[in-house]
Coordinates of C-alpha atoms in Angstrom, one line a residue:
Chain A
X30 CA 0.0 0.0 -0.4
X31 CA 2.6 2.3 0.9
X32 CA 4.2 1.6 -2.3
X33 CA 1.6 2.8 -4.4
X34 CA 1.5 6.0 -2.4
X35 CA 4.6 6.5 -2.3
X36 CA 5.0 6.1 -6.7
X37 CA 6.2 8.8 -8.8
X38 CA 6.9 10.5 -5.1
X39 CA 10.1 13.1 -5.5
X40 CA 11.9 13.9 -2.5
X41 CA 12.7 17.9 -3.1
X42 CA 14.0 18.9 0.1
X43 CA 12.0 20.5 2.5
X44 CA 8.8 18.3 1.2
X45 CA 7.7 15.7 -1.3
X46 CA 5.8 16.4 -4.8
X47 CA 4.1 13.7 -6.7
X48 CA 2.4 14.9 -10.3
X49 CA 0.4 12.0 -10.4
X50 CA -1.5 13.7 -7.1
X51 CA -1.5 16.7 -9.4
X52 CA -3.1 16.0 -12.0
X53 CA -6.0 14.1 -9.5
X54 CA -6.8 17.0 -7.9
X55 CA -7.3 19.2 -11.4
X56 CA -9.2 16.5 -13.0
X57 CA -11.5 16.5 -9.3
X58 CA -11.3 20.7 -10.0
X59 CA -12.2 20.2 -13.4
X60 CA -15.3 18.1 -12.3
X61 CA -16.4 21.1 -9.4
X62 CA -15.8 23.6 -12.2
X63 CA -18.1 21.8 -14.9
X64 CA -20.8 21.2 -11.9
X65 CA -21.1 25.1 -11.3
X66 CA -21.2 25.6 -15.4
X67 CA -23.7 22.7 -15.7
X68 CA -25.8 24.1 -12.7
X69 CA -25.3 27.6 -14.7
X70 CA -28.1 29.8 -16.2
X71 CA -29.3 28.2 -19.6
X72 CA -31.6 30.2 -20.7
X73 CA -28.4 33.1 -21.9
X74 CA -29.1 34.1 -25.6
X75 CA -26.2 34.6 -28.0
X76 CA -25.8 36.4 -30.9
X77 CA -22.4 36.6 -33.6
X78 CA -21.8 39.6 -32.4
X79 CA -21.0 38.9 -29.3
X80 CA -17.1 37.1 -30.5
X81 CA -16.3 39.8 -32.9
X82 CA -13.4 41.6 -31.9
X83 CA -13.8 44.6 -30.3
X84 CA -11.1 47.7 -29.6
X85 CA -11.2 51.0 -28.9
X86 CA -15.0 51.0 -28.6
X87 CA -15.6 49.8 -32.1
X88 CA -16.4 46.2 -33.8
X89 CA -13.2 45.4 -36.7
X90 CA -11.4 43.3 -38.9
X91 CA -9.4 39.8 -37.1
X92 CA -6.7 40.8 -38.8
X93 CA -5.9 44.4 -37.2
X94 CA -6.7 42.8 -34.0
X95 CA -3.9 41.1 -33.7
X96 CA -1.1 42.0 -31.2
X97 CA 2.5 42.3 -32.6
X98 CA 5.5 40.6 -30.5
X99 CA 7.4 44.0 -30.4
X100 CA 3.9 45.6 -29.0
X101 CA 3.9 42.9 -25.4
X102 CA 4.6 43.9 -22.8
X103 CA 5.4 47.6 -23.8
X104 CA 4.3 48.6 -20.1
X105 CA 6.6 46.5 -18.8
X106 CA 10.1 47.2 -21.1
X107 CA 9.0 50.7 -21.0
X108 CA 8.5 51.1 -17.0
X109 CA 12.3 48.7 -16.9
X110 CA 13.7 51.7 -19.6
X111 CA 16.2 51.8 -17.0
X112 CA 17.2 48.0 -17.0
X113 CA 16.8 47.9 -20.8
X114 CA 18.1 50.6 -22.5
X115 CA 22.3 50.6 -21.0
X116 CA 21.6 47.1 -21.2
X117 CA 20.6 46.4 -25.2
X118 CA 23.9 48.8 -25.2
X119 CA 26.1 46.1 -23.1
X120 CA 25.0 43.9 -25.9
X121 CA 26.7 45.3 -29.1
X122 CA 27.0 42.3 -31.5
X123 CA 31.1 43.6 -31.3
X124 CA 33.3 40.1 -31.2
X125 CA 35.8 43.3 -29.9
X126 CA 33.3 43.6 -27.2
X127 CA 32.3 39.4 -26.4
X128 CA 36.0 39.4 -25.5
X129 CA 36.7 42.0 -23.3
X130 CA 33.4 40.5 -21.1
X131 CA 35.2 36.9 -20.7
X132 CA 39.0 39.2 -20.1
X133 CA 36.9 40.6 -17.0
X134 CA 35.2 37.7 -15.7
X135 CA 39.2 35.8 -15.7
X136 CA 40.3 39.1 -14.1
X137 CA 37.5 39.3 -11.4
X138 CA 37.9 35.6 -11.1
X139 CA 41.9 35.4 -10.7
X140 CA 41.4 37.8 -8.2
X141 CA 38.7 36.4 -6.6
X142 CA 40.3 32.6 -6.9
X143 CA 44.3 33.9 -5.7
X144 CA 42.9 36.3 -3.2
X145 CA 41.4 34.0 -0.9
Chain Q
X2 CA 33.2 -8.8 -26.0
X3 CA 31.8 -6.0 -27.4
X4 CA 30.9 -5.2 -23.4
X5 CA 35.0 -5.1 -22.8
X6 CA 35.0 -2.3 -25.5
X7 CA 31.8 0.2 -24.9
X8 CA 33.7 3.2 -24.4
X9 CA 35.5 3.5 -27.2
X10 CA 33.5 1.6 -29.4
X11 CA 31.1 5.0 -28.3
X12 CA 33.5 7.4 -29.6
X13 CA 34.5 5.8 -32.7
X14 CA 31.7 4.5 -34.4
X15 CA 30.1 8.2 -34.8
X16 CA 33.5 9.5 -35.7
X17 CA 34.5 6.8 -38.3
X18 CA 31.1 7.2 -39.5
X19 CA 31.6 10.6 -40.1
X20 CA 34.5 9.8 -41.9
X21 CA 32.4 7.6 -44.6
X22 CA 30.1 9.5 -44.5
X23 CA 30.8 11.4 -47.9
X24 CA 31.8 8.5 -49.8
X25 CA 28.0 6.9 -49.0
X26 CA 26.8 10.2 -49.5
X27 CA 28.0 9.8 -53.8
X28 CA 25.6 6.3 -53.6
X29 CA 22.3 7.5 -52.5
X30 CA 21.6 10.7 -50.6
X31 CA 18.3 8.8 -48.2
X32 CA 21.1 5.5 -47.9
X33 CA 23.1 8.4 -46.6
X34 CA 20.4 10.0 -44.1
X35 CA 19.9 6.2 -43.3
X36 CA 23.4 5.4 -42.2
X37 CA 23.8 8.7 -40.5
X38 CA 20.3 8.0 -38.4
X39 CA 21.3 4.4 -38.4
X40 CA 25.1 5.2 -37.1
X41 CA 23.1 6.8 -34.2
X42 CA 20.6 5.1 -33.1
X43 CA 23.4 1.7 -32.9
X44 CA 25.4 4.6 -30.8
X45 CA 22.5 5.8 -28.6
X46 CA 22.0 1.7 -27.5
X47 CA 25.5 1.5 -26.5
X48 CA 25.1 4.1 -24.6
X49 CA 22.5 2.4 -23.0
X50 CA 24.1 -0.5 -22.6
X51 CA 27.9 1.2 -20.8
X52 CA 24.4 3.2 -19.0
X53 CA 23.7 0.1 -17.7
X54 CA 27.0 -1.5 -16.8
X55 CA 28.4 2.0 -14.7
X56 CA 25.2 2.1 -12.3
X57 CA 25.8 -1.9 -12.3
X58 CA 29.4 -2.2 -11.9
X59 CA 30.4 1.4 -11.2
X60 CA 33.4 3.4 -12.8
X61 CA 34.7 1.6 -16.3
X62 CA 37.8 2.4 -16.9
X63 CA 39.4 1.9 -20.9
X64 CA 42.4 1.8 -21.4
X65 CA 43.6 2.4 -25.4
X66 CA 46.2 0.2 -27.0
X67 CA 47.0 -1.7 -23.9
X68 CA 47.9 -5.3 -23.2
X69 CA 44.4 -5.4 -21.4
X70 CA 41.6 -2.4 -21.7
X71 CA 41.7 -2.7 -17.6
X72 CA 45.4 -2.7 -17.2
X73 CA 45.7 1.3 -15.7
X74 CA 49.6 0.4 -14.6
X75 CA 51.6 -2.0 -16.2
X76 CA 53.6 -3.7 -13.9
X77 CA 57.4 -1.3 -12.9
X78 CA 55.0 2.4 -13.9
X79 CA 54.1 4.0 -10.8
X80 CA 51.3 6.2 -13.1
X81 CA 49.1 5.5 -16.8
X82 CA 51.3 5.9 -19.9
X83 CA 48.2 5.4 -22.2
X84 CA 45.0 7.3 -23.2
X85 CA 42.5 6.5 -20.8
X86 CA 38.9 6.4 -20.7
X87 CA 36.7 6.8 -18.0
X88 CA 33.2 6.4 -17.6
X89 CA 31.7 7.3 -14.4
X90 CA 28.4 8.2 -13.6
X91 CA 28.5 11.7 -14.3
X92 CA 29.7 10.7 -18.1
X93 CA 27.8 8.5 -18.7
X94 CA 24.8 10.4 -17.7
X95 CA 25.9 13.3 -19.8
X96 CA 26.5 11.0 -22.8
X97 CA 22.7 9.2 -22.6
X98 CA 21.9 13.6 -23.7
X99 CA 24.8 13.5 -26.3
X100 CA 23.1 10.7 -27.9
X101 CA 19.3 11.0 -27.4
X102 CA 19.7 14.7 -28.8
X103 CA 22.1 13.6 -31.8
X104 CA 19.8 10.4 -33.2
X105 CA 16.7 13.1 -32.6
X106 CA 18.6 15.7 -34.5
X107 CA 19.8 13.6 -37.2
X108 CA 16.2 12.2 -37.8
X109 CA 14.5 16.2 -37.5
X110 CA 17.2 17.0 -40.3
X111 CA 16.3 14.0 -42.9
X112 CA 13.1 16.6 -43.8
X113 CA 14.4 19.7 -42.4
X114 CA 17.5 19.7 -44.4
X115 CA 15.7 17.8 -47.6
X116 CA 16.5 20.6 -50.5
X117 CA 19.8 21.7 -49.7
X118 CA 23.2 21.4 -50.9
X119 CA 26.0 19.5 -49.4
X120 CA 24.1 17.8 -46.6
X121 CA 27.3 15.1 -47.4
X122 CA 29.6 18.0 -45.1
X123 CA 26.1 18.5 -42.9
X124 CA 25.8 15.0 -41.9
X125 CA 29.8 14.2 -41.7
X126 CA 30.0 17.0 -39.2
X127 CA 27.1 16.7 -37.0
X128 CA 28.2 13.5 -36.3
X129 CA 32.7 14.4 -35.4
X130 CA 30.4 17.1 -33.0
X131 CA 28.6 13.6 -31.6
X132 CA 31.6 11.7 -31.5
X133 CA 33.5 14.5 -29.7
X134 CA 31.1 15.1 -27.1
X135 CA 31.4 11.7 -26.4
X136 CA 34.7 12.2 -26.3
X137 CA 35.0 14.8 -24.0
X138 CA 32.2 13.0 -21.3
X139 CA 34.7 9.4 -21.4
X140 CA 38.1 10.9 -21.5
X141 CA 40.5 10.8 -18.3
X142 CA 42.7 12.9 -19.8
X143 CA 42.9 16.8 -19.7
X144 CA 44.6 16.8 -22.4
X145 CA 42.0 14.7 -24.3
X146 CA 39.3 16.8 -23.2
X147 CA 40.8 19.8 -25.0
X148 CA 41.7 17.8 -28.1
X149 CA 37.8 16.4 -28.0
X150 CA 36.7 20.1 -26.8
X151 CA 38.5 21.2 -30.0
X152 CA 36.8 18.8 -32.8
X153 CA 33.5 20.5 -30.6
X154 CA 34.2 23.5 -32.0
X155 CA 35.2 23.2 -35.5
X156 CA 32.2 20.7 -36.0
X157 CA 30.1 23.6 -34.1
X158 CA 31.3 26.4 -35.9
X159 CA 31.4 24.6 -39.4
X160 CA 27.0 24.0 -38.9
X161 CA 26.3 27.0 -37.4
X162 CA 27.9 28.4 -40.5
X163 CA 26.4 26.0 -42.6
X164 CA 23.8 28.2 -44.8
X165 CA 25.8 31.1 -46.0
X166 CA 23.1 32.1 -48.3
X167 CA 22.0 34.6 -44.6
X168 CA 25.1 37.0 -43.7
X169 CA 23.7 36.4 -40.1
X170 CA 25.2 32.7 -40.1
X171 CA 29.1 33.4 -41.6
X172 CA 29.0 36.4 -39.1
X173 CA 27.5 34.4 -36.0
X174 CA 29.8 31.1 -36.7
X175 CA 33.0 33.9 -37.0
X176 CA 32.2 35.0 -33.5
X177 CA 32.0 31.6 -31.9
X178 CA 34.8 30.2 -33.5
X179 CA 36.5 33.3 -32.3
X180 CA 35.5 32.8 -28.7
X181 CA 35.4 29.0 -28.7
X182 CA 39.3 29.2 -30.0
X183 CA 40.4 32.7 -27.0
X184 CA 38.3 30.0 -24.8
X185 CA 40.3 26.6 -25.8
X186 CA 43.6 28.7 -26.3
X187 CA 42.9 29.4 -22.5
X188 CA 42.6 25.6 -21.7
X189 CA 45.4 24.3 -23.5
X190 CA 47.5 26.6 -21.8
X191 CA 45.7 25.5 -17.8
X192 CA 46.4 22.4 -19.0
X193 CA 50.2 23.1 -19.8
X194 CA 50.5 24.6 -16.0
X195 CA 49.1 21.1 -14.5
X196 CA 51.8 19.7 -16.4
X197 CA 54.6 21.1 -16.2
X198 CA 53.9 20.8 -12.2
X199 CA 52.9 17.3 -11.9
X200 CA 54.3 16.3 -15.0
X201 CA 51.2 14.2 -15.8
X202 CA 47.8 14.6 -17.8
X203 CA 46.4 12.0 -16.6
X204 CA 42.7 14.0 -14.3
X205 CA 43.4 10.9 -11.8
X206 CA 46.8 11.1 -11.3
X207 CA 46.5 14.9 -10.8
X208 CA 43.9 15.3 -8.9
X209 CA 46.5 13.1 -6.5
X210 CA 49.0 15.1 -6.8
X211 CA 47.8 18.2 -7.8
X212 CA 48.1 20.8 -4.2
X213 CA 46.6 24.3 -5.2
X214 CA 49.7 25.8 -5.1
X215 CA 49.5 29.6 -7.0
X216 CA 49.6 28.2 -10.4
X217 CA 46.7 25.9 -9.4
X218 CA 45.2 28.9 -8.7
X219 CA 45.7 30.4 -11.8
X220 CA 44.6 27.1 -13.8
X221 CA 41.7 27.0 -12.2
X222 CA 40.5 30.2 -12.9
X223 CA 41.7 29.4 -16.6
X224 CA 39.6 26.4 -16.7
X225 CA 36.6 28.0 -15.4
X226 CA 36.6 30.5 -17.4
X227 CA 37.3 29.6 -20.6
X228 CA 34.3 26.9 -19.8
X229 CA 32.3 28.8 -18.6
X230 CA 32.4 31.0 -21.7
X231 CA 31.5 27.4 -24.1
X232 CA 28.3 27.6 -21.8
X233 CA 27.3 31.0 -22.2
X234 CA 27.4 31.5 -18.8
X235 CA 26.9 35.3 -18.6
X236 CA 28.8 38.2 -19.8
X237 CA 30.3 35.8 -21.5
X238 CA 26.9 34.5 -23.4
X239 CA 26.7 36.8 -25.7
X240 CA 28.1 34.2 -28.5
X241 CA 24.8 32.0 -27.6
X242 CA 22.3 33.9 -29.2
X243 CA 24.2 33.9 -32.4
X244 CA 25.1 30.7 -33.1
X245 CA 21.7 29.3 -31.5
X246 CA 19.7 31.2 -34.0
X247 CA 21.3 31.2 -37.2
X248 CA 22.2 27.7 -36.3
X249 CA 20.2 25.1 -38.6
X250 CA 16.9 24.0 -35.7
X251 CA 18.0 20.5 -35.3
X252 CA 22.2 21.8 -35.3
X253 CA 20.5 24.1 -32.4
X254 CA 19.5 21.5 -30.6
X255 CA 22.2 19.6 -30.7
X256 CA 24.3 22.3 -29.8
X257 CA 22.6 23.1 -26.4
X258 CA 23.8 19.7 -25.8
X259 CA 27.1 21.1 -26.5
X260 CA 26.8 23.9 -23.8
X261 CA 25.6 21.6 -21.3
X262 CA 29.0 19.0 -22.1
X263 CA 31.1 22.2 -21.3
X264 CA 29.0 22.5 -18.1
X265 CA 30.5 18.7 -17.4
X266 CA 33.7 19.8 -18.0
X267 CA 33.6 22.5 -15.4
X268 CA 32.0 20.5 -12.8
X269 CA 34.5 17.9 -13.7
X270 CA 37.2 20.0 -13.0
X271 CA 36.2 21.9 -9.5
X272 CA 34.5 18.4 -8.5
X273 CA 37.2 16.1 -9.4
X274 CA 40.3 17.6 -10.1
X275 CA 40.3 20.3 -7.8
X276 CA 38.4 18.5 -5.4
X277 CA 38.2 19.6 -1.4
X278 CA 41.7 21.3 -2.7
X279 CA 40.3 24.7 -3.7
X280 CA 38.6 27.4 -1.7
X281 CA 34.8 25.7 -2.1
X282 CA 33.6 28.4 -0.3
X283 CA 34.8 30.9 -3.0
X284 CA 34.7 29.1 -6.3
X285 CA 31.1 28.0 -5.4
X286 CA 30.2 31.6 -4.6
X287 CA 31.8 32.6 -7.9
X288 CA 29.7 29.2 -9.8
X289 CA 27.1 30.5 -8.1
X290 CA 27.0 34.6 -9.2
X291 CA 27.4 33.4 -12.5
X292 CA 24.1 31.1 -12.0
X293 CA 22.1 34.4 -10.9
X294 CA 23.2 36.8 -13.4
X295 CA 22.7 33.9 -16.1
X296 CA 19.7 33.3 -15.0
X297 CA 18.4 36.8 -15.1
X298 CA 20.1 38.5 -17.4
X299 CA 19.1 36.0 -20.2
X300 CA 15.8 36.1 -19.6
X301 CA 15.2 39.7 -19.4
X302 CA 17.1 39.8 -22.5
X303 CA 14.6 37.3 -24.4
X304 CA 11.6 39.1 -22.6
X305 CA 12.6 41.6 -25.9
X306 CA 13.3 39.8 -28.5
X307 CA 11.3 39.5 -31.9
X308 CA 13.4 36.9 -33.2
X309 CA 11.5 33.7 -32.4
X310 CA 15.0 31.8 -32.1
X311 CA 16.9 34.3 -30.6
X312 CA 14.0 34.9 -27.9
X313 CA 14.7 31.1 -27.2
X314 CA 18.7 31.1 -26.8
X315 CA 18.6 34.0 -24.4
X316 CA 15.8 31.9 -22.4
X317 CA 18.2 29.1 -22.7
X318 CA 20.9 31.4 -21.4
X319 CA 19.2 31.5 -18.7
X320 CA 18.4 27.8 -17.7
X321 CA 22.4 27.6 -17.2
X322 CA 21.8 29.9 -14.6
X323 CA 19.7 26.9 -12.9
X324 CA 22.1 24.8 -13.7
X325 CA 25.2 26.5 -11.9
X326 CA 22.8 27.9 -9.3
X327 CA 22.4 24.2 -7.7
X328 CA 26.3 23.0 -8.6
X329 CA 27.9 25.9 -6.8
X330 CA 25.8 25.4 -3.6
X331 CA 26.9 22.1 -3.7
X332 CA 30.3 23.2 -4.1
X333 CA 29.9 25.4 -1.7
X334 CA 28.9 23.3 1.0
X335 CA 31.2 20.7 -0.1
X336 CA 33.7 19.3 2.7
X337 CA 30.8 20.4 5.1
X338 CA 27.9 19.1 7.1
X339 CA 25.3 21.9 4.8
X340 CA 26.5 19.2 1.9
X341 CA 24.5 16.3 3.3
X342 CA 21.6 18.8 4.6
X343 CA 20.9 20.4 1.5
X344 CA 23.9 20.7 -0.5
X345 CA 23.5 17.0 -2.8
X346 CA 19.8 18.3 -3.1
X347 CA 20.8 21.6 -4.6
X348 CA 23.4 19.0 -7.0
X349 CA 20.2 16.4 -7.7
X350 CA 18.0 19.6 -8.6
X351 CA 20.9 21.4 -11.4
X352 CA 22.0 17.7 -12.8
X353 CA 18.3 16.9 -13.2
X354 CA 17.5 20.3 -14.8
X355 CA 20.3 19.6 -17.3
X356 CA 18.5 17.0 -18.3
X357 CA 15.1 18.0 -18.8
X358 CA 16.9 21.3 -20.2
X359 CA 17.8 19.2 -22.9
X360 CA 14.6 17.6 -23.1
X361 CA 12.6 20.6 -23.3
X362 CA 14.9 23.7 -24.9
X363 CA 15.9 20.7 -27.9
X364 CA 12.1 20.7 -28.0
X365 CA 11.8 24.1 -28.4
X366 CA 14.1 24.9 -31.2
X367 CA 12.9 22.5 -33.0
X368 CA 9.2 23.2 -32.8
X369 CA 11.0 27.3 -33.9
X370 CA 12.9 25.6 -37.1
X371 CA 9.6 24.2 -37.3
X372 CA 7.8 27.4 -37.6
X373 CA 10.9 28.4 -40.3
X374 CA 10.4 25.1 -42.1
X375 CA 6.4 25.8 -42.6
X376 CA 6.1 29.5 -42.7
X377 CA 10.2 30.6 -44.1
X378 CA 10.0 33.7 -41.4
X379 CA 11.6 34.0 -38.2
X380 CA 10.4 37.3 -37.0
X381 CA 7.3 37.2 -34.3
X382 CA 6.1 40.3 -35.6
X383 CA 5.8 38.6 -38.9
X384 CA 3.1 35.3 -37.0
X385 CA 0.0 34.8 -36.3
X386 CA -2.6 32.4 -36.1
X387 CA -0.4 28.8 -37.0
X388 CA -2.5 27.4 -34.3
X389 CA -4.8 27.2 -37.3
X390 CA -2.8 25.1 -39.6
X391 CA 0.1 23.8 -36.7
X392 CA -1.7 21.6 -34.4
X393 CA 1.2 19.2 -33.8
X394 CA 3.7 22.5 -33.4
X395 CA 1.7 24.1 -31.4
X396 CA 0.8 20.8 -28.7
X397 CA 4.5 20.2 -28.6
X398 CA 5.7 24.0 -27.8
X399 CA 3.1 23.9 -25.2
X400 CA 4.0 20.9 -23.7
X401 CA 8.1 22.7 -23.9
X402 CA 7.1 26.1 -22.6
X403 CA 5.0 24.5 -19.2
X404 CA 8.8 22.9 -19.5
X405 CA 11.0 25.6 -19.3
X406 CA 8.8 28.2 -17.1
X407 CA 8.3 25.4 -14.4
X408 CA 4.9 24.6 -15.1
X409 CA 3.9 21.5 -13.3
X410 CA 3.4 18.2 -14.2
X411 CA 6.3 18.3 -16.9
X412 CA 9.8 18.0 -15.8
X413 CA 11.2 21.3 -15.6
X414 CA 9.0 21.8 -12.9
X415 CA 10.3 18.9 -11.0
X416 CA 13.9 20.1 -11.0
X417 CA 13.3 23.1 -10.9
X418 CA 11.1 22.7 -7.4
X419 CA 14.5 20.7 -5.8
X420 CA 16.6 23.8 -6.3
X421 CA 14.2 26.2 -5.3
X422 CA 13.5 24.1 -1.5
X423 CA 17.1 23.5 -1.3
X424 CA 19.0 26.7 -2.5
X425 CA 16.5 28.2 -0.2
X426 CA 18.6 27.1 2.9
X427 CA 21.9 27.9 1.1
X428 CA 20.8 31.9 1.0
X429 CA 17.3 32.2 0.4
X430 CA 17.7 35.3 -1.9
X431 CA 19.1 33.6 -4.9
X432 CA 15.7 30.7 -4.2
X433 CA 13.5 34.3 -4.7
X434 CA 15.7 35.6 -7.4
X435 CA 15.6 31.9 -9.2
X436 CA 12.0 31.6 -9.2
X437 CA 11.4 34.9 -10.5
X438 CA 13.4 34.2 -13.4
X439 CA 10.9 31.1 -14.4
X440 CA 8.2 33.6 -13.4
X441 CA 9.3 36.0 -16.2
X442 CA 10.0 32.7 -18.8
X443 CA 7.1 32.1 -18.8
X444 CA 6.1 35.5 -19.6
X445 CA 8.3 35.4 -22.8
X446 CA 6.8 31.6 -23.7
X447 CA 3.3 33.7 -23.5
X448 CA 4.9 36.3 -26.0
X449 CA 5.7 34.1 -29.1
X450 CA 2.7 31.6 -27.8
X451 CA 0.4 34.6 -28.5
X452 CA 2.4 36.1 -31.2
X453 CA 2.7 33.0 -33.1
X454 CA -0.1 30.5 -32.8
X455 CA -3.0 32.3 -32.1
X456 CA -5.4 35.6 -33.9
X457 CA -5.8 35.0 -37.2
X458 CA -4.4 32.7 -39.5
X459 CA -2.3 35.9 -42.1
X460 CA -0.5 33.4 -44.0
X461 CA -0.2 29.9 -46.2
X462 CA 2.1 27.5 -44.3
X463 CA 3.6 23.8 -44.8
X464 CA 3.3 21.0 -43.6
X465 CA 5.0 20.0 -41.2
X466 CA 6.6 16.2 -42.4
X467 CA 6.6 13.9 -40.7
X468 CA 10.0 13.1 -39.6
X469 CA 10.2 16.5 -37.6
X470 CA 6.9 15.6 -36.0
X471 CA 8.1 11.9 -35.3
X472 CA 11.6 14.1 -33.1
X473 CA 9.3 16.7 -31.6
X474 CA 7.3 13.2 -30.5
X475 CA 9.8 11.9 -28.8
X476 CA 11.0 14.8 -27.4
X477 CA 7.6 16.1 -25.8
X478 CA 7.2 12.6 -24.7
X479 CA 10.3 12.3 -22.4
X480 CA 9.0 15.8 -21.1
X481 CA 5.8 14.4 -20.1
X482 CA 7.0 11.3 -18.6
X483 CA 10.3 13.1 -16.5
X484 CA 7.9 15.2 -15.4
X485 CA 4.9 12.8 -14.1
X486 CA 7.8 10.1 -12.6
X487 CA 10.5 11.9 -11.7
X488 CA 12.0 10.2 -8.4
X489 CA 12.5 7.4 -11.3
X490 CA 14.9 9.6 -13.5
X491 CA 16.4 10.8 -9.8
X492 CA 17.3 7.9 -8.2
X493 CA 18.8 5.9 -10.8
X494 CA 20.0 8.5 -13.2
X495 CA 21.2 11.4 -11.3
X496 CA 21.8 10.2 -8.2
X497 CA 24.6 8.4 -9.1
X498 CA 25.9 11.0 -11.6
X499 CA 25.9 13.9 -8.3
X500 CA 27.9 10.9 -6.1
X501 CA 30.2 10.4 -9.0
X502 CA 30.6 14.2 -8.4
X503 CA 30.9 14.3 -5.2
X504 CA 33.0 10.9 -4.3
X505 CA 35.7 11.8 -6.0
X506 CA 38.2 9.9 -4.5
X507 CA 36.4 6.9 -6.5
X508 CA 37.2 8.8 -9.3
X509 CA 40.2 8.5 -9.0
X510 CA 41.1 5.0 -7.4
X511 CA 39.9 3.3 -10.1
X512 CA 42.8 4.3 -12.1
X513 CA 45.2 4.0 -9.6
X514 CA 43.7 1.3 -7.6
X515 CA 43.3 1.3 -3.5

């Protein structure tokens, strides 16, 4: 019986992890959600417009609604400009700079390893 | 009979097959593809056989060219004079990863490289790269490690710049070559320092004699720097996005394993070669800091990328950080009671993460390759609605993205959980940074998913060929299976690898006896 309980159980340091129990819990949760959905209001009317894209107050075509990758997380990167501007400048794409970073790391490591 | 020569066969078969490939190419393209996949399949089987032997009977020592393959010290000799291959739990763990990704890379290449010219050279370099990785993992000799390091470097650069119709590929290959060469030269210099001091190149002999003199400290700094450079640790990571983004997708899969072999070299040097002679706290913290920097810088830089493979490549840099973090904690606690308390667990988490990372990151690069193959586009801004036509790729991408972001029940969650919990006992702040990096990792892969797969269908796409789907399917199955049953993997493959690193005297005794 204990073998069955321990099946798939991983010791993680502080505790344990078992993906099979996690999936089982997810299944139970799904059943509860489905039960609530099943008990829900059945008289709601749906129309085609409910599924149409709605952007900035006007219904628009699907093609225009797709958010491009360069716009995703714009707010996040804008807020962290102080970090991103120098970081991007640091990634010059110049192999001389790559070597400079390597030499800098080597120098720091030599000091740390040699001095301590 | 074969069992007695496994390490030599595993290196020799892909190496010789590499040179035979151009000849077989003359006969028929399809025959060459079958030959390459067959050779790598046989290599994978032999690695499996060797793994069973090592996990069952302990370290496998193989002496090249001697009267007996097990005789490390002929009578009258105090040290081995022949080339020695030494395979312990860590070596064979890495060989499993290398042989699996090489095999799947060749399978995926069949359709992916269809229509390209020069495939005889492509497959030759692929086989030589595989042989080089396996050689680095099995060698018991520092000079041979350098030789195999160079073999992998030359083959990898050839493959990164394989298609020069895009100028970026040639530039990426050049940059990688410059850095690999610089790293390898400094590595060779460090090997020379140790040879000058101790009259030996064999790792076991060097480990038994090393004194940690001033020169040894210089050599250690060079080893760590050169191998961390090849592993792509921040701030020496800048070649990684260039190389990973420009190499053909199946080669990027193998390059991931290649950078991990550099990590293996780093761990072998600090644990086996130097062991407790070094200031484990100092070197451990150096590795931890490289790891934290890699996690943070890799993932934050990934967030602003718009080229699909470049974005995943920065994510790959971030994942290297997790591997460095756990092993760094293990090293910092070596020789103290904390090693048993949480150091071993931290190392288990990181070593398990190496295996998981090779599988899910490989899968993600293959899905990116599939997108490029089907649409001809690399820029996420030009992609939309691919889930309509590329259902398999979409599903495989979700599995890979879930795993790299540490979402349960995939394999990445299991290894990251071990790292979070054990590293927390060492320093809670490090765990917090690791968790934060994981959250941002999820965000970067949501960006790819939203940009490429969701939205209206705007592009005409080619269907993914079966061989490409097959390679992605196998990796997906591994990612899910390792996530559902992580304990089986940790107990049977990861723990022996960690024990091999910690009990470095066993490695020495296997060659010197006693």
